[in-house]
Amino acid sequence: MGGRPRGRLRVHLGVAPGVGKTYAMLSEARRARERGEDVVVGLVETHGRAATARLLDGLEVLPLRTLPYRGTTFTELNVGAVIARAPAIVLIDELAHTNVPGSRNAKRWQDVAEILDAGIDVVSAVGVQHLASLNDAVERITGVRQRETVPDEVLRRADRIELVDLPPETLLRRLAHGGLYPADQVDAALAGHFRLGNLTALRELAQRWLAADSRLGLDQDERLGLDRDGGPDDERPRLDRDERLCLDRDGRTDGERPGFPGARSWEARERVVVALTGGPEGDTLVRRAARIAARGKNVDLLAVHVTNADGPPGGDPATLVRQRALVETLGGTYHQVVGEDVPRALLEFARGVRATQLVLGASRRRWPFARGVGATTSALSGPIDVHIVPHEATGLGRGLARPGPALTRTRRLSGWALALLGMPLLAAVLVPLGLSLPSELLLFLLLVVAAAMAGGMWPALTAAVFAFGLLNWFFTPPVRTLTVARPENVLALVIFVLVAVMVSTVVDLAARRSREAARSRADAEVLSTLAGHVLRGESALPSLLARTRETFGLSAVTLLERSDESGEWRVVATSGGMPATRPGSADTDVAVDDRLVLAARGRPLEVNERKVLEAFGAQAAVALRQQRLREVADRAGPLAEVDRMRTALLAAVGHDLRTPLASARAAVESLRSTDVTWTEEDRGELLATADESLIKLNRLVSNLLDMSRLQAGALGVRLEPVAIEDVLPHAVDDLGPLRDRLETDIPSDLPEISADPALLERVLVNLITNAVRHNPGGEPVRVTAGSHGGDVEIHVIDRGPGIPAEAHERVFLPFQRLGDRDNHAGVGLGLALSRGLTEAMGGTLTPQDTPGGGLTMTISLRRAS
């Protein structure tokens, strides 16, 4: 093997356990064997899956190496046997596996490297969760840390990487049907990897890793795959049941694959946030952030500017407008938030939009020991990557906006007035009075406290220093000098300054806490309103958006949704004035999920307000889902009824159509037979049987067709003046042999009715047939008619067992035969169809008890005009 070139490595990378990477590997091996290549199985884990195990049939499987460890025998890949056999291709599963102590190598990927050095091609498989660089991300997604990992460099040196993929929904169905794990392990699997969000996140994580590795962007409808040498790759395995992405090194395509659902999960999707100060360095930061975003596929770019809680926005407005246009030109969105603490405001915004990276400019502070926004943000960022980008203005002395004061502008001015004007006035008043030094100290301290309560810390500190100087000059012997004669006076002045500082600090802190408490109380009230909205069932989107607009004092609130196909935004619901048509066109927008954004116009919201707005956005998403579920349910109700009708029709065909058909066929075949000589009486009986069966069949088919037309709303009704004595004879003729069990009593002066003659005939035939079937053998069924007010009533009277009053309406349900256990009695459409036809003609059909026992069905129709 001295001159044999190094083998080629092909890796099947699975997006999650159970997607079929081992199946794909074995399928490739079988195709290679069919082409005549020398393929062996070094080690394959089937995990008890029968479909995977069947693919091993006919493949040469090399013996494994057995190793004892802690009283148990384990099997591992036999590297020596593989090299000695020297096949063209060897299959080695579970690339990240850790070998049992005492093995030839510590890890299986090291075994693979040794086999590749021997000039043998290797086809292997590994899950994306085992990639070393993604270990932390996988743990954040699934909550499970993978102890077995394979270095990324091993896969980067592979000649071909093929991503084996399945939609999360398909994988969950496979798990539920027992296709992945035994029944007793399904619950544990569902609690780990196998949750829809986890699977979606792992899927995109794998795609991003593969796209970054190949330095190519992947669309969901693209499938890329070539080898390093650029040659054709017709032998690439193709799994019909899997959706897969393939990538190799020269970036050319080897075919297309069907697109798969573009589900997204925030744990896997990259979002880059760039912080803008309104300074000239913003252009550099935006372009740098855009380059970072361009490294991946479908990466979101967001720019944010933090303004002071009090006062006008920081930075040059014209510069911000220009930088906003630049961000939107590069495909990003611009946001403005209000916050007192810039680092915390930035991080709260980044976490709110689920950012993965944050781009900041290097500090412009000149002070060497000052802790800038970048350093503070980096220390508090947690899992968000922070990029500090140097620029031309670094160290030139202008920083990001500093936290705003806790007190209003009026109170601060009052505090400064007390400090700068009140102190000289107090000194001018006290000099001629000649009070003792302790009294003068207390009066000056009182004024310092007043300055602290009015203006906060800095006016109070200024007042304390000013008071110290005034007390020393005017009231501490020797006066008119800055010298203090007695040590106790020095101590008194120092204590005075310390007390002033402590009091001013406490007052300033109390003011900040009071403001925070007021804001928290307001947030709690808003959330309480939202909870009441949910509890009262006010889930309609317009109502919720109107409440959102009123709560925050906005001019318009809009729920936007992005189309999966085109990526364009559309307005789902809005309240107020002119709605925003896309994210970035509003003053504030919060991402509810990857498809929904709540956009607000009217004013920029503070970071804390954005957090509350996110709660409204989440409820808006729930309301939208409920609304769509109701719409689906409303559409599904009639469809379910139609489906039930079709199912019942098919069930009816199973017996009720075959029975008269079989009787008629048997009678006709008997008459045609030449083996038997039939008497005239026999022939008449057979003909009567055939006739009766065909009448039943005709009636059944007519009922089924009429009921289908009624259900579909396609039954044509033509009303005209009709005399009952003209319709009844045709209905009696349709009864066949049953006509002998009928009596009629129709007055000759009965007025005409407004009806469809054909439909009325169908109603009468169904009612009379039903009455005859339930009537005692010796009793006839009577049909009578009479005029009642403006209507004409037709009564079909039988003396059968009748039905209970509580079941009067139930007998009109399709496919109901109340109390009838005889399967030969028909499909139970007669009464349902009769009522439907009667109501289609503008009449009513009601059941009544027959005096003395039995049931009377009454048809009521309007007189003809």
Coordinates of N, CA, C and O in Angstrom, one line a residue, residues 30 234 571 714:
R30 N -25.2 0.2 -1.1 CA -25.8 -0.8 -2.0 C -25.7 -0.3 -3.4 O -25.5 -1.2 -4.3
D234 N -22.5 11.3 -10.1 CA -23.7 10.7 -10.4 C -24.1 9.6 -9.4 O -25.2 9.2 -9.3
V571 N -50.5 43.5 6.1 CA -51.2 44.0 7.3 C -52.3 42.9 7.6 O -53.2 42.7 6.8
A714 N -78.1 22.3 -4.3 CA -78.3 22.3 -5.7 C -79.6 21.7 -6.2 O -79.7 21.4 -7.4

